[in-house]
Coordinates of C-alpha atoms in Angstrom, one line a residue:
X1 CA -1.7 -138.3 -63.7
X2 CA 2.3 -138.0 -65.2
X3 CA 2.8 -134.3 -63.6
X4 CA 2.3 -135.7 -60.6
X5 CA 6.5 -137.3 -61.5
X6 CA 7.9 -134.1 -61.0
X7 CA 7.2 -133.6 -58.2
X8 CA 9.4 -135.7 -56.6
X9 CA 8.3 -135.7 -52.7
X10 CA 4.9 -133.6 -53.4
X11 CA 3.7 -136.3 -55.2
X12 CA 4.8 -139.0 -53.0
X13 CA 3.4 -137.1 -50.0
X14 CA -0.3 -137.9 -51.7
X15 CA 0.1 -140.9 -52.1
X16 CA 0.7 -142.1 -49.0
X17 CA -2.4 -140.1 -47.5
X18 CA -4.8 -141.2 -50.0
X19 CA -6.5 -144.6 -51.8
X20 CA -3.6 -147.2 -51.8
X21 CA -3.7 -148.6 -54.9
X22 CA -5.8 -152.3 -55.9
X23 CA -4.0 -155.5 -56.0
X24 CA -5.4 -156.7 -58.3
X25 CA -3.6 -158.6 -61.6
X26 CA -3.4 -156.8 -64.1
X27 CA -6.5 -157.3 -67.2
X28 CA -8.3 -154.9 -64.9
X29 CA -10.6 -152.0 -64.2
X30 CA -8.9 -149.1 -62.2
X31 CA -10.4 -146.7 -60.2
X32 CA -8.2 -143.5 -60.8
X33 CA -6.9 -142.0 -57.4
X34 CA -5.4 -138.1 -56.6
X35 CA -1.0 -139.5 -57.4
X36 CA -1.9 -141.7 -60.1
X37 CA -0.2 -141.4 -63.4
X38 CA 0.3 -143.6 -66.1
X39 CA 3.6 -144.2 -65.8
X40 CA 3.1 -145.0 -61.9
X41 CA 0.3 -147.6 -63.0
X42 CA 2.7 -148.8 -65.3
X43 CA 5.7 -149.3 -62.7
X44 CA 3.2 -150.9 -60.2
X45 CA 1.5 -153.6 -63.2
X46 CA 4.9 -154.5 -65.5
X47 CA 7.6 -152.9 -63.2
X48 CA 8.4 -151.1 -65.7
X49 CA 7.1 -147.6 -66.3
X50 CA 8.3 -147.2 -70.3
X51 CA 4.8 -149.4 -70.8
X52 CA 2.5 -146.0 -70.0
X53 CA 1.3 -146.4 -73.8
X54 CA -0.6 -149.4 -73.6
X55 CA -2.2 -148.0 -71.0
X56 CA -3.7 -145.0 -72.6
X57 CA -4.6 -146.6 -76.0
X58 CA -6.2 -149.3 -74.4
X59 CA -8.2 -147.2 -72.2
X60 CA -9.7 -144.9 -74.9
X61 CA -10.6 -148.0 -76.7
X62 CA -12.3 -149.2 -73.8
X63 CA -14.1 -145.6 -73.9
X64 CA -15.6 -146.0 -77.5
X65 CA -16.9 -149.1 -76.2
X66 CA -18.5 -147.6 -72.9
X67 CA -19.7 -143.7 -73.5
X68 CA -19.6 -143.4 -69.5
X69 CA -16.7 -144.1 -69.8
X70 CA -14.1 -140.6 -70.4
X71 CA -11.3 -141.0 -72.7
X72 CA -8.1 -139.9 -72.0
X73 CA -6.8 -136.4 -73.7
X74 CA -3.5 -136.7 -72.5
X75 CA -1.5 -139.1 -71.3
X76 CA 0.1 -135.8 -68.3
X77 CA -3.4 -135.7 -67.0
X78 CA -5.4 -138.7 -64.8
X79 CA -7.5 -137.0 -63.2
X80 CA -9.1 -139.1 -60.2
X81 CA -12.1 -140.9 -60.9
X82 CA -10.9 -141.6 -64.4
X83 CA -11.7 -145.5 -65.5
X84 CA -8.2 -146.8 -66.4
X85 CA -7.9 -149.5 -68.8
X86 CA -4.3 -152.0 -67.4
X87 CA -4.6 -154.4 -70.1
X88 CA -2.7 -158.2 -70.5
X89 CA 0.7 -158.2 -70.4
X90 CA 1.2 -160.2 -73.3
X91 CA -1.0 -157.0 -75.1
X92 CA 1.7 -154.6 -74.1
X93 CA 3.3 -154.7 -77.5
X94 CA 0.9 -153.7 -80.0
X95 CA -1.0 -151.2 -78.5
X96 CA 2.4 -149.2 -77.3
X97 CA 2.7 -149.8 -81.4
X98 CA -0.3 -148.0 -81.9
X99 CA -0.1 -145.3 -79.5
X100 CA 3.8 -144.5 -81.6
X101 CA 1.9 -144.8 -84.7
X102 CA -0.3 -141.2 -83.1
X103 CA 1.1 -138.5 -84.8
X104 CA 2.4 -136.1 -81.5
X105 CA -0.1 -132.5 -81.9
X106 CA 0.4 -130.0 -84.4
X107 CA 0.5 -126.5 -81.4
X108 CA -2.5 -123.9 -82.0
X109 CA -1.6 -121.1 -82.4
X110 CA -1.2 -117.5 -80.2
X111 CA -3.1 -114.7 -79.9
X112 CA -2.1 -111.5 -78.2
X113 CA -2.8 -111.0 -74.6
X114 CA -4.5 -108.2 -73.7
X115 CA -4.6 -106.0 -71.3
X116 CA -7.9 -107.8 -70.3
X117 CA -6.9 -111.2 -70.7
X118 CA -3.6 -110.0 -68.2
X119 CA -5.9 -108.3 -66.5
X120 CA -8.3 -112.0 -66.3
X121 CA -5.0 -114.8 -65.8
X122 CA -3.7 -112.0 -62.5
X123 CA -7.0 -112.4 -61.0
X124 CA -6.6 -116.5 -61.2
X125 CA -3.5 -116.1 -59.5
X126 CA -4.9 -114.6 -56.9
X127 CA -7.6 -116.8 -56.5
X128 CA -5.2 -119.4 -56.8
X129 CA -3.4 -117.9 -54.2
X130 CA -6.4 -117.7 -52.0
X131 CA -7.3 -121.2 -52.5
X132 CA -3.9 -122.6 -51.8
X133 CA -3.8 -120.4 -49.1
X134 CA 0.7 -118.8 -49.9
X135 CA 0.7 -115.3 -47.5
X136 CA 1.8 -114.1 -50.7
X137 CA 2.9 -114.4 -54.2
X138 CA 3.9 -112.2 -57.4
X139 CA 3.6 -113.2 -61.1
X140 CA 4.8 -111.8 -64.1
X141 CA 4.4 -112.6 -67.2
X142 CA 7.3 -111.5 -69.9
X143 CA 7.8 -110.8 -74.0
X144 CA 11.4 -110.7 -75.2
X145 CA 10.5 -106.1 -75.2
X146 CA 9.4 -106.1 -72.5
X147 CA 7.7 -106.6 -68.9
X148 CA 3.5 -107.6 -69.4
X149 CA 2.5 -108.0 -65.9
X150 CA 4.0 -107.7 -62.5
X151 CA 2.8 -107.7 -59.6
X152 CA 2.1 -108.7 -56.3
X153 CA -1.1 -110.9 -54.1
X154 CA -0.8 -111.5 -50.6
X155 CA 1.5 -110.9 -47.6
X156 CA 5.4 -111.1 -46.6
X157 CA 4.8 -112.6 -43.4
X158 CA 1.1 -113.9 -42.4
X159 CA -1.0 -111.1 -40.0
X160 CA 1.5 -108.3 -41.1
X161 CA 0.4 -107.2 -44.0
X162 CA 3.9 -106.1 -46.0
X163 CA 2.1 -106.3 -49.4
X164 CA 4.5 -108.2 -51.6
X165 CA 5.2 -106.2 -54.4
X166 CA 8.1 -106.2 -57.9
X167 CA 10.7 -105.8 -55.7
X168 CA 10.1 -108.2 -52.7
X169 CA 13.1 -111.2 -52.1
X170 CA 12.5 -114.3 -51.9
X171 CA 14.4 -116.8 -51.9
X172 CA 13.7 -119.0 -55.8
X173 CA 15.6 -122.9 -54.9
X174 CA 16.7 -125.0 -57.2
X175 CA 16.3 -122.0 -60.1
X176 CA 19.4 -120.8 -59.0
X177 CA 19.9 -124.1 -62.2
X178 CA 19.1 -122.4 -65.4
X179 CA 21.4 -119.3 -64.0
X180 CA 24.4 -121.6 -63.2
X181 CA 24.0 -123.2 -66.6
X182 CA 23.3 -119.6 -67.9
X183 CA 26.4 -118.6 -67.0
X184 CA 28.4 -121.8 -68.1
X185 CA 27.4 -120.8 -71.1
X186 CA 28.9 -117.5 -71.6
X187 CA 32.7 -119.7 -70.2
X188 CA 31.8 -121.6 -73.1
X189 CA 31.7 -118.4 -75.3
X190 CA 34.7 -117.3 -73.4
X191 CA 37.0 -120.1 -74.6
X192 CA 37.2 -121.3 -70.4
X193 CA 36.3 -125.5 -71.5
X194 CA 34.1 -126.8 -73.9
X195 CA 29.8 -128.5 -73.1
X196 CA 32.0 -131.8 -73.3
X197 CA 35.1 -130.9 -71.1
X198 CA 35.4 -133.8 -68.9
X199 CA 35.5 -132.1 -65.3
X200 CA 38.0 -134.2 -64.0
X201 CA 39.6 -131.7 -66.6
X202 CA 38.7 -128.7 -65.0
X203 CA 38.9 -129.6 -61.5
X204 CA 41.6 -132.8 -60.6
X205 CA 40.9 -133.8 -58.2
X206 CA 37.4 -134.9 -59.3
X207 CA 36.6 -138.7 -58.1
X208 CA 33.7 -141.2 -57.7
X209 CA 32.9 -144.4 -56.4
X210 CA 33.7 -145.6 -59.1
X211 CA 37.0 -144.4 -60.9
X212 CA 36.8 -146.0 -64.0
X213 CA 33.1 -143.3 -64.9
X214 CA 35.2 -139.9 -64.1
X215 CA 36.2 -140.1 -67.6
X216 CA 33.1 -140.1 -68.9
X217 CA 31.8 -137.7 -67.0
X218 CA 31.0 -134.4 -68.9
X219 CA 30.3 -130.9 -67.8
X220 CA 26.5 -131.5 -69.5
X221 CA 26.5 -135.0 -66.9
X222 CA 26.5 -132.9 -64.4
X223 CA 23.9 -130.2 -65.5
X224 CA 22.2 -132.7 -67.3
X225 CA 20.9 -135.0 -64.6
X226 CA 23.2 -138.0 -66.0
X227 CA 25.8 -138.1 -64.5
X228 CA 23.8 -141.6 -63.0
X229 CA 24.9 -140.3 -59.5
X230 CA 21.5 -140.8 -57.1
X231 CA 19.9 -137.5 -55.5
X232 CA 21.5 -137.5 -52.0
X233 CA 20.3 -134.4 -50.1
X234 CA 20.4 -135.9 -46.5
X235 CA 24.0 -135.9 -47.2
X236 CA 24.6 -132.0 -47.3
X237 CA 21.2 -130.4 -46.0
X238 CA 21.7 -128.5 -43.1
X239 CA 25.1 -130.0 -42.1
X240 CA 26.8 -126.7 -43.4
X241 CA 29.9 -128.2 -45.6
X242 CA 31.5 -126.1 -48.0
X243 CA 31.5 -125.9 -51.7
X244 CA 34.7 -128.0 -50.9
X245 CA 33.0 -131.1 -49.1
X246 CA 30.8 -130.7 -51.3
X247 CA 33.0 -131.3 -54.7
X248 CA 33.9 -134.4 -52.1
X249 CA 30.8 -136.1 -51.3
X250 CA 31.0 -137.2 -54.7
X251 CA 33.4 -139.7 -53.9
X252 CA 31.0 -141.4 -51.2
X253 CA 27.9 -142.0 -53.7
X254 CA 27.2 -144.9 -55.1
X255 CA 26.3 -145.0 -58.8
X256 CA 22.3 -145.9 -59.1
X257 CA 23.6 -145.9 -63.2
X258 CA 25.7 -145.7 -65.9
X259 CA 25.8 -142.4 -67.2
X260 CA 23.7 -141.2 -69.8
X261 CA 21.6 -144.1 -69.2
X262 CA 18.8 -142.7 -66.3
X263 CA 17.5 -139.3 -64.9
X264 CA 19.0 -138.5 -61.7
X265 CA 18.1 -135.5 -59.6
X266 CA 21.6 -134.4 -57.6
X267 CA 22.5 -130.8 -56.2
X268 CA 25.8 -132.2 -55.7
X269 CA 26.2 -132.8 -58.5
X270 CA 25.0 -129.4 -60.2
X271 CA 27.0 -127.6 -57.6
X272 CA 30.4 -129.0 -58.8
X273 CA 29.9 -127.6 -62.3
X274 CA 28.4 -124.8 -61.2
X275 CA 32.6 -124.7 -58.4
X276 CA 34.5 -126.2 -61.5
X277 CA 33.6 -123.9 -64.0
X278 CA 34.7 -121.4 -61.7
X279 CA 38.1 -123.2 -60.9
X280 CA 38.2 -122.9 -64.9
X281 CA 37.5 -119.5 -64.6
X282 CA 40.2 -118.8 -62.1
X283 CA 38.3 -119.7 -58.9
X284 CA 40.5 -120.3 -56.6
X285 CA 40.5 -123.9 -54.9
X286 CA 39.4 -123.2 -50.5
X287 CA 37.4 -119.3 -52.0
X288 CA 35.1 -121.2 -54.8
X289 CA 31.4 -120.1 -52.9
X290 CA 32.7 -116.7 -53.2
X291 CA 34.5 -117.5 -57.1
X292 CA 31.4 -118.0 -57.3
X293 CA 29.3 -115.9 -56.6
X294 CA 31.0 -112.6 -58.2
X295 CA 30.9 -115.1 -60.9
X296 CA 28.1 -114.7 -61.5
X297 CA 26.7 -111.7 -60.9
X298 CA 30.0 -109.5 -62.6
X299 CA 28.6 -112.3 -65.8
X300 CA 24.7 -112.4 -65.3
X301 CA 23.3 -110.4 -62.5
X302 CA 24.6 -107.2 -63.4
X303 CA 23.7 -107.5 -67.4
X304 CA 21.1 -108.7 -67.3
X305 CA 20.2 -105.9 -64.7
X306 CA 19.0 -108.5 -61.2
X307 CA 19.9 -105.6 -59.2
X308 CA 18.3 -107.2 -56.0
X309 CA 20.0 -111.0 -56.6
X310 CA 22.1 -112.5 -53.9
X311 CA 23.0 -115.0 -51.9
X312 CA 23.5 -113.1 -49.1
X313 CA 20.7 -113.7 -46.6
X314 CA 22.5 -111.4 -43.7
X315 CA 21.3 -109.2 -46.5
X316 CA 18.1 -110.2 -47.3
X317 CA 16.6 -109.6 -43.7
X318 CA 18.2 -106.7 -43.6
X319 CA 15.8 -105.2 -46.5
X320 CA 13.0 -104.1 -46.0
X321 CA 11.1 -105.5 -48.2
X322 CA 12.0 -109.0 -48.2
X323 CA 9.6 -111.9 -47.7
X324 CA 9.3 -114.2 -45.0
X325 CA 9.6 -118.0 -45.3
X326 CA 6.6 -120.2 -44.1
X327 CA 6.2 -123.7 -43.8
X328 CA 3.0 -125.8 -44.2
X329 CA 2.3 -128.3 -41.3
X330 CA 1.1 -132.2 -40.5
X331 CA -1.7 -129.9 -38.1
X332 CA -3.2 -128.2 -41.4
X333 CA -1.3 -124.9 -40.5
X334 CA 1.1 -122.2 -43.0
X335 CA 3.1 -121.1 -40.2
X336 CA 6.3 -118.6 -40.9
X337 CA 9.6 -120.2 -40.2
X338 CA 13.6 -119.5 -40.4
X339 CA 15.4 -119.0 -43.6
X340 CA 17.7 -121.8 -43.8
X341 CA 21.4 -121.8 -46.4
X342 CA 23.5 -124.4 -47.4
X343 CA 26.2 -121.9 -49.5
X344 CA 27.6 -125.9 -50.6
X345 CA 25.5 -125.7 -52.7
X346 CA 24.3 -122.1 -54.2
X347 CA 25.3 -123.4 -58.2
X348 CA 21.8 -125.4 -57.1
X349 CA 19.8 -123.3 -55.3
X350 CA 21.0 -120.5 -52.9
X351 CA 20.0 -117.2 -55.3
X352 CA 17.4 -114.5 -53.7
X353 CA 15.5 -112.6 -56.6
X354 CA 12.6 -109.9 -56.4
X355 CA 10.1 -111.1 -59.4
X356 CA 11.8 -108.4 -62.0
X357 CA 15.3 -110.1 -61.3
X358 CA 13.4 -113.6 -62.2
X359 CA 11.4 -112.3 -65.3
X360 CA 14.7 -109.6 -66.9
X361 CA 16.2 -113.6 -66.4
X362 CA 13.0 -114.3 -68.8
X363 CA 13.1 -112.4 -70.9
X364 CA 17.1 -113.0 -71.9
X365 CA 16.1 -116.6 -72.4
X366 CA 13.5 -115.3 -74.6
X367 CA 15.9 -113.2 -76.5
X368 CA 18.5 -115.6 -76.3
X369 CA 20.7 -114.4 -75.4
X370 CA 20.3 -109.8 -75.3
X371 CA 20.1 -109.0 -72.0
X372 CA 16.8 -106.1 -71.6
X373 CA 19.2 -103.0 -71.4
X374 CA 20.9 -104.8 -74.7
X375 CA 23.9 -105.9 -74.2
X376 CA 24.4 -109.8 -75.3
X377 CA 25.3 -112.0 -72.6
X378 CA 25.5 -115.6 -73.9
X379 CA 25.6 -116.9 -77.5
X380 CA 22.3 -118.2 -78.3
X381 CA 24.2 -120.9 -79.4
X382 CA 25.5 -121.1 -76.1
X383 CA 22.6 -120.2 -74.8
X384 CA 20.1 -122.7 -76.8
X385 CA 22.5 -125.6 -75.5
X386 CA 20.8 -125.4 -71.9
X387 CA 17.3 -125.3 -73.4
X388 CA 18.0 -129.2 -75.1
X389 CA 17.3 -132.4 -73.8
X390 CA 20.0 -134.1 -72.5
X391 CA 18.0 -137.2 -70.4
X392 CA 14.4 -138.6 -71.7
X393 CA 12.5 -138.9 -68.2
X394 CA 9.3 -140.0 -69.2
X395 CA 8.3 -139.9 -73.5
X396 CA 8.1 -135.5 -73.7
X397 CA 9.5 -134.5 -70.9
X398 CA 13.0 -134.9 -71.3
X399 CA 15.6 -132.9 -68.8
X400 CA 18.3 -130.2 -70.4
X401 CA 20.4 -128.9 -68.5
X402 CA 19.6 -126.5 -65.9
X403 CA 15.7 -126.9 -67.4
X404 CA 12.8 -129.3 -67.9
X405 CA 11.5 -129.2 -72.0
X406 CA 7.8 -131.1 -72.0
X407 CA 5.5 -131.2 -73.7
X408 CA 1.8 -129.9 -72.4
X409 CA -0.5 -130.8 -75.4
X410 CA 1.3 -129.8 -78.5
X411 CA 3.0 -127.3 -76.9
X412 CA 7.2 -126.8 -75.8
X413 CA 7.4 -125.3 -72.1
X414 CA 11.2 -124.7 -71.4
X415 CA 10.6 -125.0 -67.0
X416 CA 12.3 -125.3 -64.4
X417 CA 11.4 -124.5 -60.1
X418 CA 13.0 -123.8 -57.1
X419 CA 12.2 -125.1 -53.1
X420 CA 14.1 -123.9 -50.0
X421 CA 12.8 -123.9 -47.4
X422 CA 9.8 -121.2 -47.0
X423 CA 9.8 -119.9 -50.9
X424 CA 8.6 -121.7 -53.8
X425 CA 9.9 -120.1 -58.1
X426 CA 8.0 -121.5 -60.9
X427 CA 10.1 -119.9 -64.2
X428 CA 8.7 -120.9 -67.8
X429 CA 9.2 -120.1 -71.6
X430 CA 6.9 -120.6 -74.3
X431 CA 9.9 -120.2 -76.9
X432 CA 6.7 -120.8 -80.3
X433 CA 4.6 -118.2 -78.4
X434 CA 7.5 -116.2 -76.9
X435 CA 6.1 -115.4 -74.2
X436 CA 7.7 -116.1 -69.8
X437 CA 6.1 -116.5 -66.7
X438 CA 7.5 -115.8 -63.5
X439 CA 6.3 -116.5 -60.2
X440 CA 7.6 -117.1 -56.9
X441 CA 5.7 -117.5 -53.0
X442 CA 6.6 -118.2 -48.8
X443 CA 4.9 -121.3 -48.8
X444 CA 7.0 -125.0 -48.8
X445 CA 3.9 -127.6 -50.4
X446 CA 3.6 -125.3 -52.8
X447 CA 3.1 -127.2 -55.9
X448 CA 0.2 -127.5 -56.9
X449 CA 0.5 -123.3 -56.3
X450 CA 2.7 -123.3 -58.9
X451 CA 2.6 -126.4 -61.2
X452 CA -2.1 -125.4 -62.0
X453 CA 0.1 -121.8 -62.7
X454 CA 1.9 -123.3 -65.0
X455 CA -0.1 -125.3 -66.9
X456 CA -3.1 -122.8 -66.4
X457 CA -0.7 -120.8 -67.9
X458 CA -0.2 -122.5 -71.0
X459 CA -3.3 -123.3 -71.9
X460 CA -4.4 -119.1 -71.8
X461 CA -2.7 -118.6 -74.8
X462 CA -2.9 -121.1 -76.5
X463 CA -6.7 -121.5 -76.0
X464 CA -6.3 -125.3 -74.9
X465 CA -9.9 -125.9 -73.9
X466 CA -8.2 -128.6 -70.9
X467 CA -7.5 -127.0 -67.2
X468 CA -5.1 -128.8 -64.7
X469 CA -5.7 -126.0 -62.4
X470 CA -8.5 -127.6 -61.3
X471 CA -6.7 -130.3 -60.8
X472 CA -4.6 -129.2 -58.4
X473 CA -6.8 -127.2 -56.6
X474 CA -9.4 -130.8 -56.1
X475 CA -6.4 -132.3 -55.1
X476 CA -5.4 -129.7 -52.6
X477 CA -9.4 -129.8 -51.2
X478 CA -9.3 -133.6 -51.0
X479 CA -5.2 -133.7 -49.1
X480 CA -6.9 -130.9 -47.3
X481 CA -9.9 -132.7 -46.4
X482 CA -9.4 -135.9 -46.4
X483 CA -5.6 -136.9 -46.5
X484 CA -4.0 -135.0 -43.4
X485 CA -7.3 -135.8 -41.2
X486 CA -6.6 -139.4 -41.6
X487 CA -3.0 -138.9 -41.3
X488 CA -3.4 -137.2 -38.2
X489 CA -6.0 -139.2 -36.8
X490 CA -3.4 -141.8 -35.4
X491 CA -1.0 -139.7 -34.0
X492 CA 0.1 -137.5 -30.0
X493 CA 2.3 -135.0 -31.3
X494 CA 3.4 -134.4 -27.6
X495 CA 3.9 -137.8 -27.0
X496 CA 4.7 -138.5 -23.1
X497 CA 8.2 -138.4 -22.3
X498 CA 8.3 -141.5 -20.7
X499 CA 8.2 -143.0 -24.2
X500 CA 10.4 -140.3 -26.1
X501 CA 13.6 -140.7 -23.1
X502 CA 15.5 -143.2 -25.0
X503 CA 15.6 -141.9 -28.5
X504 CA 16.4 -138.8 -27.4
X505 CA 20.9 -137.5 -27.8
X506 CA 22.3 -136.5 -30.4
X507 CA 23.3 -138.7 -33.2
X508 CA 25.8 -138.7 -36.6
X509 CA 25.8 -136.0 -39.0
X510 CA 25.0 -133.7 -35.7
X511 CA 21.1 -134.7 -36.1
X512 CA 20.2 -134.1 -32.6
X513 CA 17.0 -135.6 -31.2
X514 CA 14.8 -133.3 -28.0
X515 CA 11.6 -133.4 -26.9
X516 CA 11.0 -129.2 -25.8
X517 CA 9.3 -127.8 -22.7
X518 CA 5.3 -127.9 -24.8
X519 CA 5.9 -131.8 -25.1
X520 CA 6.5 -131.7 -29.1
X521 CA 9.8 -134.1 -30.3
X522 CA 12.1 -132.7 -33.1
X523 CA 15.0 -134.6 -34.6
X524 CA 17.6 -130.6 -36.3
X525 CA 20.5 -130.6 -37.8
X526 CA 21.5 -127.0 -38.9
X527 CA 18.6 -125.3 -40.1
X528 CA 16.4 -128.2 -41.0
X529 CA 14.6 -128.8 -37.9
X530 CA 11.2 -131.8 -38.2
X531 CA 8.9 -132.4 -35.8
X532 CA 8.5 -135.4 -35.0
X533 CA 4.8 -136.9 -33.9
X534 CA 4.3 -140.5 -32.4
X535 CA 2.7 -143.0 -33.7
X536 CA 1.0 -145.5 -31.3
X537 CA 3.5 -148.6 -32.0
X538 CA 6.7 -147.9 -30.2
X539 CA 10.3 -145.9 -31.7
X540 CA 7.5 -145.3 -34.6
X541 CA 7.4 -141.9 -36.1
X542 CA 5.8 -139.1 -38.9
X543 CA 7.8 -136.3 -39.5
X544 CA 4.8 -133.1 -38.7
X545 CA 6.6 -130.1 -40.9
X546 CA 8.4 -129.9 -44.1
X547 CA 9.7 -130.3 -47.4
X548 CA 10.0 -134.8 -45.6
X549 CA 6.2 -134.1 -44.0
X550 CA 4.0 -136.8 -43.9
X551 CA 7.9 -139.1 -43.7
X552 CA 8.4 -142.2 -41.0
X553 CA 11.2 -141.9 -38.9
X554 CA 11.8 -144.7 -36.8
X555 CA 14.4 -145.3 -33.9
X556 CA 15.6 -149.4 -33.3
X557 CA 18.1 -151.0 -31.7
X558 CA 21.4 -152.6 -33.1
X559 CA 24.6 -153.3 -31.0
X560 CA 23.4 -151.8 -28.2
X561 CA 23.0 -148.4 -30.0
X562 CA 19.8 -146.7 -30.7
X563 CA 19.8 -146.4 -34.4
X564 CA 17.9 -143.0 -36.2
X565 CA 16.7 -144.0 -39.3
X566 CA 14.0 -141.7 -41.5
X567 CA 12.8 -142.6 -45.6
X568 CA 12.8 -139.7 -47.2
X569 CA 9.4 -139.5 -50.1
X570 CA 11.7 -138.9 -53.2
X571 CA 13.5 -142.2 -51.9
X572 CA 16.1 -140.7 -50.1
X573 CA 16.8 -143.1 -46.8
X574 CA 20.0 -142.3 -44.1
X575 CA 20.2 -143.4 -41.1
X576 CA 22.5 -141.9 -37.8
X577 CA 23.3 -144.1 -35.1
X578 CA 22.8 -142.1 -31.3
X579 CA 26.5 -141.0 -29.7
X580 CA 27.8 -141.7 -26.4
X581 CA 27.1 -139.5 -22.7

C-alpha cells in the first residue's frame, strides 16, 4: 500500500515483523503482505520504484481474465492477500504507457456535514482509539467560518481517569513545519526575503559538505525537502544541540542527491530555514532559539488565537490540563513516558498546542490567510505558495513547504503529521471541500490510528466506497497478535549480567549503556532511552521501545575497542565507539 511509504520508520517496522518477500524473478504472481506497496514491489523486483504503474496495469489485466483476482482500485491501497502481477522487465514500458493514458479521476461532489455526520465521525474516532489502544485523543473538523466539531476522547494519562478536552495540551512534533512555513510566508510578505533567496544571503555562515552546491540552496529548498541533505535524526536526537549547532551540523552531512532531484526528509534543514528566516527578521546569531519562538508567537500564535501554543515544556507540565506522553513497547504495553525536547530543531517539531489551537491554525489555512477573528495574517498568494509541490515522492504525492500534497481517489489532500516521543498529531486540509481535520493523540506508534482517520475523513466527506481505515485496523491486529509475539520469542529483556558486562559504559556522542537493577539493559542519550532486548547471538540486540522499536543494535570489537552500531528503520545508521574507563 503506497501510504506506507510516508510512514517512514513505521511502515518498515511492520515489514520487519511479517512475512519475507519472495525471491522469485518476474514474471510472477505475488501475494501482498501487510507492509507492501506498489512502490516497494517495483523497487524490489526492478530496482526502480518508478515502475509501479506497470504492476498496477498488469494486475488489473489479470483480474479481467481471472474473476477470482480482485482489480486494484487505487495505487494507494494494496490490501494484504491481494494477488499482484509482477510483469517481465520487457513489458514495463508498454504497461506504464497504458497507465499514463488513463485520465486521473475527478473529485466527486461533497455533501454538507450534518450534526448526524459529525456524530458518526466522532464515534468512528473513538472506536479507532479503542482499537489501537491509544490512551487519549482529540479531534476537530473545521470550515473557514467555524469549528464544526471539537471533542476529546479517553484519558490524559493511562489509568488516571482525567479526560482529554479540546484544551488539553499535546506535543505536535513535525506539524510545526507547516507553522514555520507560514511564518516564512509572512516574512516574504514583509519583504524580509523571497522564496528563492539563497540561504547563504540570509546566513553568511551557511556551509555544506559540497561548497559548489551552497549557492544553489534557497529557502524553499530547505522547507521543501529538496536540498539533497539526507535524514540524520541520530545527529541531534537527545544531544542537547543549540539552534546554532544544528545549523552548523549541515556541513557534516554528505549530500544524498543534487538539489531538486530527490525527496530527502531532513529535520535540520527545516530548522535551519526557520532560524535563517529569524536572522533575516532581525534575530541575532547566538540567540536564535528564543528569537524564533518570539517571532512565531508575535506573527502567528497571537493573531490566529493559538492561545495555549508554546515551546516551553516546563509550562506544559505545570499546566493542569496537559496530556502525558506514552510509549509502546516490544512487550505490547502502552506505558507513560517522560517528556522530551530538542530545542535545536524547534522550527521542525517543537510546538506544544491544544486541539483548538490546531483547529484555528487550520481555519487560517482554509481562509487563505485570514485568522478566525478576521485579521489577515498572511497574503493568500504566499500562503498558497506553501501548498505548491516542490518535489515528488511518487506519482500523486509530493512535498510542498511544510505540507504533503496527495491525491487520494481524485481528492486533493494537503496534510502533515507529527511525531514527538509519546505524542502524534495530524492536520489535514481538503481545499476543494473547504474543510479541515485536526487530530492529537498521546502515544508513540500511532501511525495506523491517525492515517486511518485521515483517509476515512476524505472518504466520508466525498462519499467514497473505499475503507482505508479498515486496512490500518487489520494491520494493527496482525501486528499485535502475530508480529510482536514472533519478534519477542527469541529475545531476552533481562539478559544475564555476565553476557552484557563487556558492552556497558560510556560511548561517543553522549551515549551510555547500562544494566539496571531489574536486569533490563538500556542505551540512552539525553531524553532518548532505548531498552535493549538480547538476541541469542552475543552482542546482538533489538530495540524494544520508542521510534527505534524493532531496530537492530549490535556491539562489535574494532581495534581493541567496543563499538555500538544501530540501524534505524528509516535507514539511518549510527556508529559509536566506547570511551575509556
